[in-house]
CSV table of C-alpha atoms in Angstrom, one decimal:
chain,number,residue,atom,x,y,z
H,1,MET,CA,5.6,19.0,252.8
H,2,ALA,CA,5.1,15.3,252.9
H,3,ASP,CA,5.0,13.1,249.9
H,4,ASN,CA,1.8,11.7,248.5
H,5,ALA,CA,2.6,8.1,249.5
H,6,ARG,CA,3.0,9.1,253.1
H,7,ALA,CA,-0.3,11.1,253.1
H,8,LYS,CA,-2.0,8.1,251.5
H,9,ARG,CA,-0.6,5.7,254.2
H,10,LEU,CA,-1.7,8.1,256.9
H,11,ALA,CA,-5.2,8.4,255.4
H,12,ASP,CA,-5.5,4.6,255.3
H,13,LEU,CA,-4.4,4.3,258.9
H,14,ILE,CA,-6.9,7.0,260.0
H,15,ARG,CA,-9.7,5.2,258.2
H,16,GLU,CA,-8.9,1.9,259.9
H,17,VAL,CA,-8.4,3.4,263.4
H,18,VAL,CA,-11.6,5.5,263.2
H,19,ALA,CA,-13.7,2.5,261.9
H,20,GLN,CA,-12.4,0.1,264.6
H,21,LYS,CA,-12.9,2.7,267.3
H,22,LEU,CA,-16.4,3.4,266.2
H,23,GLN,CA,-17.2,-0.3,266.0
H,24,ARG,CA,-15.7,-1.3,269.4
H,25,GLY,CA,-14.6,1.6,271.5
H,26,ILE,CA,-17.3,4.3,271.5
H,27,LYS,CA,-20.4,3.6,273.5
H,28,ASP,CA,-22.5,6.4,272.0
H,29,PRO,CA,-25.9,5.0,270.9
H,30,ARG,CA,-26.1,7.6,268.0
H,31,LEU,CA,-23.1,5.9,266.4
H,32,GLY,CA,-24.4,2.3,266.5
H,33,SER,CA,-23.5,-0.1,263.7
H,34,HIS,CA,-25.1,1.9,261.0
H,35,VAL,CA,-22.2,4.3,260.5
H,36,THR,CA,-19.6,3.3,257.8
H,37,ILE,CA,-16.4,5.1,257.1
H,38,THR,CA,-16.0,5.2,253.3
H,39,ASP,CA,-12.9,7.3,252.7
H,40,THR,CA,-10.3,9.5,254.3
H,41,ARG,CA,-8.2,12.2,252.7
H,42,VAL,CA,-5.2,14.0,254.3
H,43,THR,CA,-3.8,17.3,253.2
H,44,GLY,CA,-0.3,17.4,251.9
H,45,ASP,CA,1.1,18.9,255.1
H,46,LEU,CA,-0.5,16.1,257.1
H,47,ARG,CA,-2.3,18.6,259.4
H,48,GLU,CA,-5.9,18.0,258.4
H,49,ALA,CA,-7.8,14.9,257.7
H,50,THR,CA,-11.3,14.6,256.1
H,51,VAL,CA,-13.2,11.5,257.0
H,52,PHE,CA,-16.1,10.6,254.8
H,53,TYR,CA,-18.9,8.4,256.2
H,54,THR,CA,-22.3,7.1,255.3
H,55,VAL,CA,-25.2,6.3,257.6
H,56,TYR,CA,-27.8,3.7,257.0
H,57,GLY,CA,-31.1,5.1,257.9
H,58,ASP,CA,-33.3,8.2,257.5
H,59,GLU,CA,-32.5,11.9,257.8
H,60,GLU,CA,-33.0,11.9,261.6
H,61,GLU,CA,-30.5,9.1,262.1
H,62,ARG,CA,-28.0,10.9,259.8
H,63,ALA,CA,-28.3,14.1,261.9
H,64,ALA,CA,-27.8,12.1,265.1
H,65,ALA,CA,-24.8,10.3,263.7
H,66,ALA,CA,-23.2,13.6,262.6
H,67,ALA,CA,-23.7,15.0,266.2
H,68,GLY,CA,-22.3,11.8,267.6
H,69,LEU,CA,-19.2,12.0,265.4
H,70,GLU,CA,-18.6,15.6,266.4
H,71,SER,CA,-18.8,14.8,270.1
H,72,ALA,CA,-16.4,11.8,269.7
H,73,LYS,CA,-13.9,13.8,267.6
H,74,GLY,CA,-11.5,14.3,270.5
H,75,ILE,CA,-11.4,10.6,271.4
H,76,LEU,CA,-11.0,9.6,267.8
H,77,ARG,CA,-8.2,12.1,267.2
H,78,SER,CA,-6.3,10.8,270.3
H,79,GLU,CA,-6.6,7.2,269.1
H,80,VAL,CA,-5.3,8.3,265.7
H,81,GLY,CA,-2.4,10.0,267.3
H,82,ARG,CA,-1.6,7.0,269.4
H,83,ALA,CA,-1.7,4.7,266.4
H,84,ALA,CA,0.1,6.9,263.9
H,85,GLY,CA,3.0,8.1,266.0
H,86,VAL,CA,3.4,11.3,264.0
H,87,LYS,CA,4.7,14.6,265.4
H,88,PHE,CA,1.4,16.3,264.8
H,89,THR,CA,-1.9,14.5,264.9
H,90,PRO,CA,-4.2,15.7,262.1
H,91,THR,CA,-7.4,17.4,263.0
H,92,LEU,CA,-10.4,15.3,261.9
H,93,THR,CA,-13.3,16.7,259.9
H,94,PHE,CA,-16.3,14.4,259.3
H,95,VAL,CA,-18.2,14.8,256.1
H,96,ALA,CA,-21.3,12.9,255.1
H,97,ASP,CA,-20.4,11.0,251.8
H,98,ALA,CA,-22.7,11.9,248.9
H,99,LEU,CA,-22.0,8.6,247.1
H,100,PRO,CA,-25.3,6.8,248.1
H,101,ASP,CA,-27.3,9.8,246.9
H,102,THR,CA,-25.4,10.0,243.7
H,103,ALA,CA,-25.8,6.3,243.1
H,104,ARG,CA,-29.6,6.6,243.7
H,105,THR,CA,-29.8,9.4,241.2
H,106,ILE,CA,-27.9,7.4,238.6
H,107,GLU,CA,-30.2,4.4,239.2
H,108,ASP,CA,-33.3,6.6,238.7
H,109,LEU,CA,-31.9,8.0,235.4
H,110,LEU,CA,-31.1,4.4,234.2
H,111,ASP,CA,-34.7,3.3,235.1
H,112,ARG,CA,-36.1,6.2,233.1
H,113,ALA,CA,-33.9,5.3,230.1
H,114,ARG,CA,-35.0,1.7,230.3
H,115,GLN,CA,-38.7,2.8,230.3
H,116,SER,CA,-38.1,5.1,227.4
H,117,ASP,CA,-36.4,2.3,225.5
H,118,ALA,CA,-39.3,-0.1,226.2
H,119,LYS,CA,-41.8,2.5,224.9
H,120,VAL,CA,-39.8,2.9,221.6
H,121,ARG,CA,-39.5,-0.9,221.3
H,122,GLU,CA,-43.2,-1.2,221.8
H,123,ALA,CA,-44.1,1.5,219.2
H,124,SER,CA,-41.8,-0.1,216.6
H,125,ALA,CA,-43.0,-3.6,217.1
H,126,GLY,CA,-45.5,-3.6,214.2
H,127,ALA,CA,-43.7,-1.0,212.0
H,128,SER,CA,-42.1,-1.6,208.7
H,129,TYR,CA,-39.3,0.2,206.9
H,130,ALA,CA,-40.4,3.1,204.7
H,131,ALA,CA,-38.4,2.0,201.6
H,132,GLY,CA,-38.6,-1.7,202.2
H,133,ALA,CA,-36.3,-3.9,204.1
H,134,ASP,CA,-33.2,-3.0,202.0
H,135,PRO,CA,-33.6,0.5,200.5
H,136,TYR,CA,-30.2,0.5,198.7
H,137,ARG,CA,-29.7,-0.3,195.0
H,138,LYS,CA,-27.6,-3.3,194.1
H,139,PRO,CA,-25.1,-3.2,191.2
H,140,ALA,CA,-27.0,-6.1,189.4
H,141,GLU,CA,-30.2,-4.0,189.5
H,142,ASP,CA,-28.4,-1.0,188.0
H,143,GLU,CA,-27.3,-3.1,184.9
H,144,THR,CA,-30.8,-4.4,184.3
H,145,ASP,CA,-32.2,-0.9,184.6
H,146,GLY,CA,-29.6,0.4,182.1
H,147,ASP,CA,-30.5,-2.3,179.6
H,148,ALA,CA,-34.1,-1.5,179.7
H,149,ALA,CA,-33.4,2.2,179.0
H,150,GLU,CA,-31.5,1.5,175.7
């Protein structure tokens, strides 16, 4: 079992090697410049690596990029093995990163909250307080009320 620091260093190395190879070494048109490697995670035994990526484009380009990464998996794994110099080169699994979709969902929710706040602000623009501006009694008023009751 490897320590976490070694797994982190190997994950960083895999991310760098795969990104550089995709940018310069692989001639597959499906993997053009619109594929970005966002993160890499390696298991504790250093046998498997999960590479997260995003694709700039529509659903068709995402599917083409996924197919291109699967076909280039062997080349990328041999490059990682050459650069890492470890006894066993980890197997690579490519997973589309859900971060852009999550960010888009959060942005939509924030927009809805802003619109709701604007509606509330608009409705309360001409409104006044039910009990006046300051509904609380002051100690000075209590004394004058007490004198009037005697």
